[in-house]
mmCIF file of C-alpha atoms in Angstrom:
data_model
loop_
_atom_site.group_PDB
_atom_site.id
_atom_site.type_symbol
_atom_site.label_atom_id
_atom_site.label_comp_id
_atom_site.label_asym_id
_atom_site.label_seq_id
_atom_site.Cartn_x
_atom_site.Cartn_y
_atom_site.Cartn_z
ATOM 1 C CA MET U 358 0.000 0.000 0.000
ATOM 2 C CA LYS U 359 1.395 3.355 -1.048
ATOM 3 C CA SER U 360 1.983 5.925 1.646
ATOM 4 C CA MET U 361 -0.122 9.075 1.524
ATOM 5 C CA ILE U 362 1.868 12.158 0.525
ATOM 6 C CA PHE U 363 0.410 15.638 0.923
ATOM 7 C CA SER U 364 1.248 18.263 -1.643
ATOM 8 C CA PRO U 365 2.221 21.705 -0.311
ATOM 9 C CA LEU U 366 -1.256 23.006 -1.191
ATOM 10 C CA SER U 367 -3.258 20.038 0.108
ATOM 11 C CA LEU U 368 -5.910 20.749 2.725
ATOM 12 C CA PRO U 369 -4.028 19.050 5.636
ATOM 13 C CA ALA U 370 -0.862 20.997 4.795
ATOM 14 C CA VAL U 371 -2.734 24.300 4.596
ATOM 15 C CA LEU U 372 -4.482 23.529 7.899
ATOM 16 C CA LEU U 373 -1.162 22.671 9.537
ATOM 17 C CA THR U 374 0.343 25.944 8.309
ATOM 18 C CA ALA U 375 -2.678 27.916 9.529
ATOM 19 C CA VAL U 376 -2.583 26.323 12.981
ATOM 20 C CA THR U 377 1.175 26.988 13.186
ATOM 21 C CA ILE U 378 0.570 30.668 12.480
ATOM 22 C CA VAL U 379 -2.195 30.725 15.124
ATOM 23 C CA PHE U 380 0.154 29.062 17.610
ATOM 24 C CA TYR U 381 2.947 31.617 17.230
ATOM 25 C CA LEU U 382 0.643 34.646 17.080
ATOM 26 C CA THR U 383 -1.400 33.641 20.129
ATOM 27 C CA GLY U 384 1.816 32.802 21.968
ATOM 28 C CA LEU U 385 3.177 36.294 21.356
ATOM 29 C CA PHE U 386 -0.118 37.981 22.263
ATOM 30 C CA HIS U 387 -0.522 35.884 25.399
ATOM 31 C CA LEU U 388 3.009 36.423 26.670
ATOM 32 C CA ALA U 389 2.791 40.160 25.944
ATOM 33 C CA GLY U 390 -0.462 40.309 27.903
ATOM 34 C CA VAL U 391 1.041 38.524 30.903
ATOM 35 C CA PHE U 392 4.069 40.836 30.820
ATOM 36 C CA LEU U 393 1.802 43.895 30.779
ATOM 37 C CA GLN U 394 -0.189 42.553 33.730
ATOM 38 C CA TRP U 395 2.989 41.935 35.697
ATOM 39 C CA LYS U 396 4.332 45.394 34.843
ATOM 40 C CA ARG U 397 1.170 47.075 36.125
ATOM 41 C CA ILE U 398 0.891 44.999 39.301
ATOM 42 C CA SER U 399 4.607 45.321 40.102
ATOM 43 C CA GLN U 400 4.081 49.076 40.477
ATOM 44 C CA LEU U 401 1.570 48.649 43.313
ATOM 45 C CA ARG U 402 2.646 49.726 46.783
ATOM 46 C CA TYR U 403 0.761 49.284 50.020
ATOM 47 C CA GLN U 404 0.261 51.942 52.655
ATOM 48 C CA SER U 405 1.749 51.682 56.130
ATOM 49 C CA LEU U 406 -0.833 50.744 58.742
ATOM 50 C CA GLU U 407 -1.598 53.992 60.459
ATOM 51 C CA LYS U 408 -4.644 54.492 62.646
ATOM 52 C CA ASN U 409 -7.401 56.140 60.672
ATOM 53 C CA GLN U 410 -10.531 57.458 62.347
ATOM 54 C CA ILE U 411 -12.741 57.313 59.249
ATOM 55 C CA PRO U 412 -15.853 55.322 60.267
ATOM 56 C CA VAL U 413 -16.574 52.065 58.436
ATOM 57 C CA THR U 414 -19.553 49.713 58.308
ATOM 58 C CA VAL U 415 -18.572 46.088 57.751
ATOM 59 C CA ILE U 416 -21.440 44.239 56.052
ATOM 60 C CA VAL U 417 -21.946 40.480 56.145
ATOM 61 C CA CYS U 418 -24.992 38.852 54.547
ATOM 62 C CA ALA U 419 -25.836 35.387 55.861
ATOM 63 C CA HIS U 420 -28.402 32.774 54.913
ATOM 64 C CA ASN U 421 -28.374 29.920 57.426
ATOM 65 C CA GLU U 422 -24.681 30.433 58.174
ATOM 66 C CA LEU U 423 -24.694 29.787 61.931
ATOM 67 C CA ALA U 424 -21.508 27.684 61.961
ATOM 68 C CA ASN U 425 -19.632 30.229 59.834
ATOM 69 C CA LEU U 426 -20.844 33.155 61.932
ATOM 70 C CA GLN U 427 -19.693 31.436 65.098
ATOM 71 C CA LYS U 428 -16.257 30.803 63.578
ATOM 72 C CA ASN U 429 -15.622 33.929 61.490
ATOM 73 C CA LEU U 430 -17.486 36.756 63.215
ATOM 74 C CA PRO U 431 -15.157 37.035 66.266
ATOM 75 C CA PRO U 432 -12.053 37.846 64.147
ATOM 76 C CA ILE U 433 -14.070 40.574 62.398
ATOM 77 C CA LEU U 434 -15.290 42.058 65.667
ATOM 78 C CA ASN U 435 -11.791 41.967 67.174
ATOM 79 C CA GLN U 436 -10.196 44.242 64.586
ATOM 80 C CA GLN U 437 -7.616 46.760 65.853
ATOM 81 C CA ASN U 438 -9.923 49.712 65.404
ATOM 82 C CA SER U 439 -12.647 51.532 67.264
ATOM 83 C CA THR U 440 -14.460 53.450 64.541
ATOM 84 C CA PHE U 441 -16.469 50.675 62.916
ATOM 85 C CA GLU U 442 -19.689 48.749 63.148
ATOM 86 C CA VAL U 443 -20.398 45.219 61.942
ATOM 87 C CA LEU U 444 -23.838 44.848 60.380
ATOM 88 C CA ILE U 445 -25.133 41.315 59.788
ATOM 89 C CA GLY U 446 -27.969 40.829 57.311
ATOM 90 C CA LEU U 447 -29.852 37.654 58.333
ATOM 91 C CA ASP U 448 -31.478 36.524 55.109
ATOM 92 C CA ARG U 449 -34.455 34.220 55.894
ATOM 93 C CA CYS U 450 -32.466 32.313 58.515
ATOM 94 C CA ASN U 451 -34.024 29.372 60.359
ATOM 95 C CA ASP U 452 -30.866 27.714 61.695
ATOM 96 C CA GLY U 453 -30.583 29.545 65.004
ATOM 97 C CA SER U 454 -28.437 32.414 63.680
ATOM 98 C CA LYS U 455 -30.839 35.008 65.092
ATOM 99 C CA GLU U 456 -30.934 33.403 68.537
ATOM 100 C CA TRP U 457 -27.146 33.135 68.618
ATOM 101 C CA LEU U 458 -26.693 36.808 67.687
ATOM 102 C CA GLN U 459 -29.184 37.810 70.380
ATOM 103 C CA ARG U 460 -26.870 36.239 72.950
ATOM 104 C CA GLN U 461 -23.820 38.173 71.727
ATOM 105 C CA SER U 462 -22.799 41.362 73.439
ATOM 106 C CA HIS U 463 -20.370 43.516 71.515
ATOM 107 C CA PRO U 464 -20.415 47.303 71.093
ATOM 108 C CA HIS U 465 -19.681 47.096 67.353
ATOM 109 C CA LEU U 466 -22.237 44.408 66.481
ATOM 110 C CA LYS U 467 -25.605 45.122 64.855
ATOM 111 C CA TRP U 468 -27.900 42.948 62.809
ATOM 112 C CA ILE U 469 -31.099 43.135 60.815
ATOM 113 C CA GLU U 470 -33.513 40.378 59.921
ATOM 114 C CA ILE U 471 -34.946 39.851 56.434
ATOM 115 C CA ASP U 472 -38.024 37.623 56.450
ATOM 116 C CA GLN U 473 -38.663 37.410 52.717
ATOM 117 C CA THR U 474 -37.314 38.513 49.363
ATOM 118 C CA PRO U 475 -39.629 40.732 47.286
ATOM 119 C CA GLU U 476 -40.639 39.621 43.805
ATOM 120 C CA GLY U 477 -38.090 40.668 41.189
ATOM 121 C CA TRP U 478 -35.104 40.684 43.562
ATOM 122 C CA ASP U 479 -32.187 38.307 43.902
ATOM 123 C CA SER U 480 -32.137 37.326 47.566
ATOM 124 C CA LYS U 481 -28.504 38.261 48.262
ATOM 125 C CA LYS U 482 -28.775 41.611 46.522
ATOM 126 C CA TYR U 483 -31.892 42.432 48.513
ATOM 127 C CA ALA U 484 -30.215 41.515 51.800
ATOM 128 C CA LEU U 485 -27.153 43.544 50.864
ATOM 129 C CA ASN U 486 -29.289 46.494 49.774
ATOM 130 C CA GLN U 487 -31.131 46.483 53.095
ATOM 131 C CA CYS U 488 -27.837 46.500 54.990
ATOM 132 C CA ILE U 489 -26.443 49.347 52.893
ATOM 133 C CA GLN U 490 -29.530 51.436 53.589
ATOM 134 C CA ARG U 491 -29.111 50.851 57.349
ATOM 135 C CA ALA U 492 -25.342 51.423 57.407
ATOM 136 C CA ALA U 493 -24.283 54.310 59.646
ATOM 137 C CA SER U 494 -21.051 55.045 57.727
ATOM 138 C CA ASP U 495 -20.344 56.266 54.225
ATOM 139 C CA TRP U 496 -17.520 53.752 53.809
ATOM 140 C CA LEU U 497 -18.756 50.155 53.480
ATOM 141 C CA LEU U 498 -16.491 47.091 53.710
ATOM 142 C CA LEU U 499 -18.092 43.885 52.443
ATOM 143 C CA THR U 500 -17.235 40.295 53.179
ATOM 144 C CA ASP U 501 -19.054 36.949 53.349
ATOM 145 C CA ALA U 502 -20.049 34.798 56.301
ATOM 146 C CA ASP U 503 -17.740 31.984 55.156
ATOM 147 C CA CYS U 504 -14.708 34.304 54.996
ATOM 148 C CA VAL U 505 -12.204 35.127 57.718
ATOM 149 C CA PRO U 506 -9.736 38.036 57.759
ATOM 150 C CA VAL U 507 -6.092 37.020 57.762
ATOM 151 C CA SER U 508 -5.281 39.414 60.614
ATOM 152 C CA ASP U 509 -6.614 41.861 63.198
ATOM 153 C CA TYR U 510 -5.429 44.665 60.897
ATOM 154 C CA TRP U 511 -7.661 43.743 57.955
ATOM 155 C CA LEU U 512 -9.958 46.698 58.529
ATOM 156 C CA GLN U 513 -7.084 49.088 59.153
ATOM 157 C CA SER U 514 -5.414 48.075 55.887
ATOM 158 C CA PHE U 515 -8.507 49.278 54.020
ATOM 159 C CA GLN U 516 -8.862 52.440 56.092
ATOM 160 C CA SER U 517 -5.281 53.383 55.241
ATOM 161 C CA LEU U 518 -6.424 53.723 51.605
ATOM 162 C CA PHE U 519 -9.540 55.766 52.308
ATOM 163 C CA ALA U 520 -8.955 59.262 50.957
ATOM 164 C CA ALA U 521 -10.922 62.141 49.473
ATOM 165 C CA ASP U 522 -9.975 61.132 45.927
ATOM 166 C CA ILE U 523 -10.817 57.413 46.436
ATOM 167 C CA ASN U 524 -14.313 55.923 46.466
ATOM 168 C CA LEU U 525 -13.599 52.250 45.769
ATOM 169 C CA VAL U 526 -10.996 49.903 47.265
ATOM 170 C CA ILE U 527 -10.601 46.462 45.740
ATOM 171 C CA GLY U 528 -9.170 43.665 47.891
ATOM 172 C CA LEU U 529 -8.125 40.060 47.289
ATOM 173 C CA GLY U 530 -9.541 36.844 48.673
ATOM 174 C CA PRO U 531 -7.621 33.565 48.344
ATOM 175 C CA TYR U 532 -8.836 30.152 49.455
ATOM 176 C CA HIS U 533 -7.421 27.925 52.169
ATOM 177 C CA ALA U 534 -5.049 25.405 50.606
ATOM 178 C CA THR U 535 -5.972 21.725 50.729
ATOM 179 C CA HIS U 536 -4.645 18.633 48.950
ATOM 180 C CA ASN U 537 -7.922 18.322 47.044
ATOM 181 C CA PHE U 538 -7.523 18.626 43.250
ATOM 182 C CA ILE U 539 -10.458 21.054 43.125
ATOM 183 C CA SER U 540 -8.595 23.255 45.595
ATOM 184 C CA LYS U 541 -5.643 23.462 43.212
ATOM 185 C CA ILE U 542 -7.911 24.504 40.334
ATOM 186 C CA THR U 543 -9.634 27.089 42.538
ATOM 187 C CA GLU U 544 -6.321 28.552 43.704
ATOM 188 C CA TYR U 545 -4.992 28.939 40.183
ATOM 189 C CA GLU U 546 -8.240 30.381 38.869
ATOM 190 C CA THR U 547 -8.278 32.862 41.774
ATOM 191 C CA LEU U 548 -4.764 34.020 40.878
ATOM 192 C CA LEU U 549 -5.531 34.441 37.165
ATOM 193 C CA THR U 550 -8.857 36.171 37.797
ATOM 194 C CA ALA U 551 -7.289 38.548 40.321
ATOM 195 C CA THR U 552 -4.396 39.265 37.966
ATOM 196 C CA GLN U 553 -6.896 40.208 35.275
ATOM 197 C CA TYR U 554 -9.190 42.481 37.290
ATOM 198 C CA VAL U 555 -6.389 44.119 39.300
ATOM 199 C CA SER U 556 -4.467 44.866 36.103
ATOM 200 C CA GLU U 557 -7.560 46.340 34.454
ATOM 201 C CA THR U 558 -8.330 48.414 37.544
ATOM 202 C CA ILE U 559 -4.820 49.873 37.518
ATOM 203 C CA ALA U 560 -5.306 50.686 33.817
ATOM 204 C CA GLY U 561 -8.448 52.651 34.694
ATOM 205 C CA ARG U 562 -10.934 49.997 33.543
ATOM 206 C CA PRO U 563 -12.429 48.476 36.731
ATOM 207 C CA TYR U 564 -14.918 45.764 35.831
ATOM 208 C CA MET U 565 -15.103 43.507 38.886
ATOM 209 C CA ALA U 566 -14.159 42.910 42.474
ATOM 210 C CA ILE U 567 -14.856 40.075 44.860
ATOM 211 C CA GLY U 568 -17.782 40.623 47.192
ATOM 212 C CA ARG U 569 -15.923 38.958 50.036
ATOM 213 C CA ASN U 570 -13.281 41.706 50.214
ATOM 214 C CA VAL U 571 -14.220 45.070 48.729
ATOM 215 C CA ALA U 572 -14.958 48.539 50.088
ATOM 216 C CA TYR U 573 -16.835 51.412 48.509
ATOM 217 C CA ARG U 574 -18.613 54.562 49.565
ATOM 218 C CA LYS U 575 -22.330 54.434 50.233
ATOM 219 C CA SER U 576 -22.576 57.699 48.308
ATOM 220 C CA LEU U 577 -21.019 55.990 45.256
ATOM 221 C CA PHE U 578 -23.531 53.135 45.552
ATOM 222 C CA GLN U 579 -26.369 55.673 45.655
ATOM 223 C CA GLU U 580 -24.939 57.746 42.803
ATOM 224 C CA VAL U 581 -25.226 54.759 40.437
ATOM 225 C CA ALA U 582 -28.711 53.942 41.811
ATOM 226 C CA GLY U 583 -27.476 50.848 43.609
ATOM 227 C CA PHE U 584 -28.702 47.575 42.154
ATOM 228 C CA ASP U 585 -31.364 49.171 39.939
ATOM 229 C CA GLY U 586 -31.456 47.282 36.649
ATOM 230 C CA ILE U 587 -29.518 44.268 37.968
ATOM 231 C CA GLN U 588 -31.495 43.470 41.129
ATOM 232 C CA HIS U 589 -33.147 40.418 39.536
ATOM 233 C CA ILE U 590 -29.908 38.769 38.381
ATOM 234 C CA THR U 591 -28.480 35.976 40.510
ATOM 235 C CA GLY U 592 -24.907 36.951 41.339
ATOM 236 C CA GLY U 593 -23.166 40.108 40.226
ATOM 237 C CA ASP U 594 -23.495 41.983 43.500
ATOM 238 C CA ASP U 595 -19.786 42.643 42.999
ATOM 239 C CA ASP U 596 -18.813 42.644 39.303
ATOM 240 C CA LEU U 597 -22.062 43.990 37.791
ATOM 241 C CA LEU U 598 -22.162 46.694 40.435
ATOM 242 C CA ILE U 599 -18.529 47.651 39.761
ATOM 243 C CA GLN U 600 -19.383 47.933 36.062
ATOM 244 C CA LYS U 601 -22.176 50.362 36.921
ATOM 245 C CA MET U 602 -19.574 52.373 38.829
ATOM 246 C CA ASP U 603 -16.751 52.175 36.284
ATOM 247 C CA SER U 604 -17.151 55.633 34.732
ATOM 248 C CA ILE U 605 -17.145 57.478 38.073
ATOM 249 C CA ALA U 606 -15.102 55.103 40.223
ATOM 250 C CA ARG U 607 -11.787 56.339 41.619
ATOM 251 C CA PRO U 608 -10.332 53.002 42.658
ATOM 252 C CA ALA U 609 -7.421 51.806 44.734
ATOM 253 C CA VAL U 610 -6.151 48.235 45.080
ATOM 254 C CA ASN U 611 -5.354 46.818 48.514
ATOM 255 C CA ILE U 612 -2.485 44.306 48.366
ATOM 256 C CA HIS U 613 -1.328 44.681 51.966
ATOM 257 C CA PRO U 614 -0.419 41.234 53.395
ATOM 258 C CA LYS U 615 -2.833 41.852 56.276
ATOM 259 C CA SER U 616 -5.742 42.743 53.965
ATOM 260 C CA LEU U 617 -6.640 39.270 52.702
ATOM 261 C CA THR U 618 -9.744 37.291 53.552
ATOM 262 C CA TYR U 619 -9.682 33.500 53.262
ATOM 263 C CA SER U 620 -12.483 31.149 52.242
ATOM 264 C CA GLU U 621 -12.893 27.405 52.116
ATOM 265 C CA PRO U 622 -12.854 25.934 48.582
ATOM 266 C CA GLU U 623 -15.555 23.559 47.441
ATOM 267 C CA ARG U 624 -14.587 19.941 48.000
ATOM 268 C CA THR U 625 -16.786 18.051 45.515
ATOM 269 C CA TRP U 626 -17.070 18.384 41.751
ATOM 270 C CA LYS U 627 -20.836 18.877 41.972
ATOM 271 C CA LYS U 628 -20.567 21.822 44.378
ATOM 272 C CA TYR U 629 -17.630 23.262 42.461
ATOM 273 C CA LEU U 630 -19.485 23.166 39.134
ATOM 274 C CA THR U 631 -22.578 24.674 40.752
ATOM 275 C CA GLN U 632 -20.475 27.495 42.200
ATOM 276 C CA LYS U 633 -18.633 28.132 38.936
ATOM 277 C CA THR U 634 -21.850 28.040 36.925
ATOM 278 C CA ARG U 635 -23.341 30.670 39.245
ATOM 279 C CA HIS U 636 -20.269 32.892 38.997
ATOM 280 C CA LEU U 637 -19.761 32.570 35.241
ATOM 281 C CA SER U 638 -23.461 32.960 34.386
ATOM 282 C CA VAL U 639 -23.172 36.636 35.311
ATOM 283 C CA GLY U 640 -20.840 37.146 32.334
ATOM 284 C CA LYS U 641 -23.714 37.336 29.867
ATOM 285 C CA HIS U 642 -24.897 40.485 31.683
ATOM 286 C CA TYR U 643 -21.509 42.245 31.438
ATOM 287 C CA LYS U 644 -21.203 45.456 29.469
ATOM 288 C CA GLU U 645 -20.322 44.730 25.859
ATOM 289 C CA LYS U 646 -16.881 46.373 26.096
ATOM 290 C CA PHE U 647 -15.930 44.090 28.989
ATOM 291 C CA GLN U 648 -17.371 40.992 27.313
ATOM 292 C CA LYS U 649 -15.281 41.633 24.214
ATOM 293 C CA ARG U 650 -12.092 42.285 26.164
ATOM 294 C CA LEU U 651 -12.426 39.220 28.383
ATOM 295 C CA SER U 652 -13.502 37.000 25.479
ATOM 296 C CA PHE U 653 -10.415 38.096 23.556
ATOM 297 C CA HIS U 654 -8.071 37.188 26.422
ATOM 298 C CA SER U 655 -9.827 33.864 27.006
ATOM 299 C CA GLY U 656 -9.847 33.059 23.275
ATOM 300 C CA ILE U 657 -6.123 33.759 22.970
ATOM 301 C CA HIS U 658 -5.346 31.506 25.950
ATOM 302 C CA SER U 659 -7.520 28.634 24.707
ATOM 303 C CA SER U 660 -6.306 28.930 21.110
ATOM 304 C CA LEU U 661 -2.694 28.783 22.265
ATOM 305 C CA TRP U 662 -3.165 25.498 24.088
ATOM 306 C CA LEU U 663 -5.416 23.903 21.442
ATOM 307 C CA SER U 664 -3.082 24.833 18.589
ATOM 308 C CA CYS U 665 -0.111 23.518 20.568
ATOM 309 C CA LEU U 666 -1.794 20.160 21.221
ATOM 310 C CA TYR U 667 -2.870 19.889 17.576
ATOM 311 C CA LEU U 668 0.611 20.586 16.251
ATOM 312 C CA ILE U 669 2.263 18.154 18.674
ATOM 313 C CA GLY U 670 -0.106 15.474 17.426
ATOM 314 C CA PHE U 671 0.134 16.148 13.692
ATOM 315 C CA SER U 672 3.436 17.905 13.032
ATOM 316 C CA ASP U 673 6.263 15.888 11.466
ATOM 317 C CA ASN U 674 8.657 17.489 13.969
ATOM 318 C CA PRO U 675 6.755 18.185 17.225
ATOM 319 C CA TRP U 676 9.905 19.418 18.971
ATOM 320 C CA ARG U 677 9.667 22.608 16.922
ATOM 321 C CA ILE U 678 6.486 23.233 18.912
ATOM 322 C CA ILE U 679 7.362 21.686 22.262
ATOM 323 C CA VAL U 680 10.566 23.681 22.790
ATOM 324 C CA PRO U 681 9.155 27.209 22.178
ATOM 325 C CA PHE U 682 5.964 26.351 24.071
ATOM 326 C CA ALA U 683 7.928 25.042 27.060
ATOM 327 C CA LEU U 684 9.945 28.273 27.015
ATOM 328 C CA LEU U 685 6.722 30.311 26.933
ATOM 329 C CA VAL U 686 5.262 28.335 29.849
ATOM 330 C CA LEU U 687 8.469 28.855 31.836
ATOM 331 C CA ILE U 688 8.558 32.621 31.244
ATOM 332 C CA LYS U 689 4.849 32.945 31.992
ATOM 333 C CA GLY U 690 5.328 30.938 35.179
ATOM 334 C CA LEU U 691 8.097 33.276 36.317
ATOM 335 C CA PHE U 692 5.821 36.290 35.807
ATOM 336 C CA PHE U 693 2.967 34.590 37.679
ATOM 337 C CA LYS U 694 5.308 33.686 40.518
ATOM 338 C CA LYS U 695 6.227 37.360 40.834
ATOM 339 C CA ILE U 696 2.553 38.383 40.718
ATOM 340 C CA ALA U 697 1.650 35.775 43.332
ATOM 341 C CA SER U 698 4.426 37.001 45.589
ATOM 342 C CA LYS U 699 3.336 40.620 45.148
ATOM 343 C CA THR U 700 -0.340 39.993 45.855
ATOM 344 C CA GLY U 701 -0.048 37.278 48.502
ATOM 345 C CA LEU U 702 -2.039 34.811 46.411
ATOM 346 C CA PRO U 703 -0.777 31.210 46.340
ATOM 347 C CA LEU U 704 0.723 29.524 43.283
ATOM 348 C CA ARG U 705 1.712 25.851 43.363
ATOM 349 C CA VAL U 706 4.529 25.883 40.838
ATOM 350 C CA ALA U 707 4.638 22.094 40.370
ATOM 351 C CA TRP U 708 0.957 22.047 39.389
ATOM 352 C CA TYR U 709 1.018 25.231 37.326
ATOM 353 C CA PRO U 710 1.250 23.737 33.771
ATOM 354 C CA LEU U 711 -1.615 21.300 34.406
ATOM 355 C CA MET U 712 -3.725 24.017 36.025
ATOM 356 C CA ASP U 713 -3.073 26.312 33.067
ATOM 357 C CA ILE U 714 -4.412 23.827 30.536
ATOM 358 C CA MET U 715 -7.412 23.176 32.797
ATOM 359 C CA TYR U 716 -8.071 26.896 32.944
ATOM 360 C CA ALA U 717 -7.647 27.316 29.170
ATOM 361 C CA ILE U 718 -9.835 24.405 28.037
ATOM 362 C CA PHE U 719 -12.038 23.181 30.896
ATOM 363 C CA LEU U 720 -13.315 26.486 32.284
ATOM 364 C CA PRO U 721 -14.516 27.845 28.902
ATOM 365 C CA LEU U 722 -16.698 24.733 28.659
ATOM 366 C CA VAL U 723 -18.119 25.503 32.109
ATOM 367 C CA ALA U 724 -18.688 29.089 30.960
ATOM 368 C CA ILE U 725 -20.708 27.858 27.963
ATOM 369 C CA ARG U 726 -22.762 25.722 30.340
ATOM 370 C CA ALA U 727 -23.291 28.750 32.566
ATOM 371 C CA MET U 728 -24.496 30.876 29.654
ATOM 372 C CA LEU U 729 -27.143 28.269 28.823
ATOM 373 C CA GLU U 730 -28.234 27.636 32.420
ATOM 374 C CA ARG U 731 -31.445 29.366 33.449
ATOM 375 C CA ASN U 732 -32.280 28.062 36.928
ATOM 376 C CA ILE U 733 -29.508 29.649 39.015
ATOM 377 C CA ARG U 734 -29.912 30.773 42.627
ATOM 378 C CA TRP U 735 -27.720 32.182 45.393
ATOM 379 C CA LYS U 736 -29.265 30.086 48.122
ATOM 380 C CA LYS U 737 -32.785 28.789 48.381
#
């Protein structure tokens, strides 16, 4: 049987050439993007922790979070500061959270009870909106019931950035490290997501924050009419709200080592996919300019990996692909290591290449699932 020989203009040869071009172009674009992100983030400096008397309201919304409140509320109440209040929004709780709070005696602690969510409102947004309306301070610092500050100076690290020309302070929120494979994915995704939104914020294009570690002025929230227009959407109490604020926001980024809040990662694939579907489903409600920008970055990343895998499988000399790609992965890893060190976010170097391909190929599939999903809730 004669062997099959492709002419230079045969379809497989043309396809191979096209994919090779895609590989090198996306590699250059991707590496340039990572370099730009590192350059921006490397310029960040954190303020020294000086006592600031600007009042702050810390807001925590909780739906049947008794165990988390018992564990995480004390570190919030014991912050090294005297000019703050902690306002808990009990969202339709029937787990004893109300009774437990009634037994607490702390001068900074307040709470409100929400019995039901009005028609047309996402339950978390409604609870958060009620807390914001009741807040005594202009500056609001938000976190979640399942989050714990890394130190007693968490609040002070944010206050050190409060200034007349600042109305939004974006913080970071890593996850506790475990040996679970899902934990490794979550850690890497957290680093890449933070790198993206911190870099864009520094460039003057804030499009998201994490609701478990962000501060903004109540007056800014009111100036953009709060959650009006997005109150019915599940999720987006952080990123969709930031996008409403983007044209008038004067942001700062808090990378102080004592500013982090930690959360527990999901431990099963079912819970992880449910969480990711909820988070990614908000993307279809992003402003068009942010959708295009993020889709471009994601497309470049995915195309780089897919073209690399294709060429390794079908090229007559795969080492011409493996060597430059390995060099790219190494350089990118060095930049990410520097970013991780700067921000305090973890990066498991040994797992980084595998996590990168998971992020490039697996998560876009979850995003497609999220775009098609209709029945998404915060908590029932």
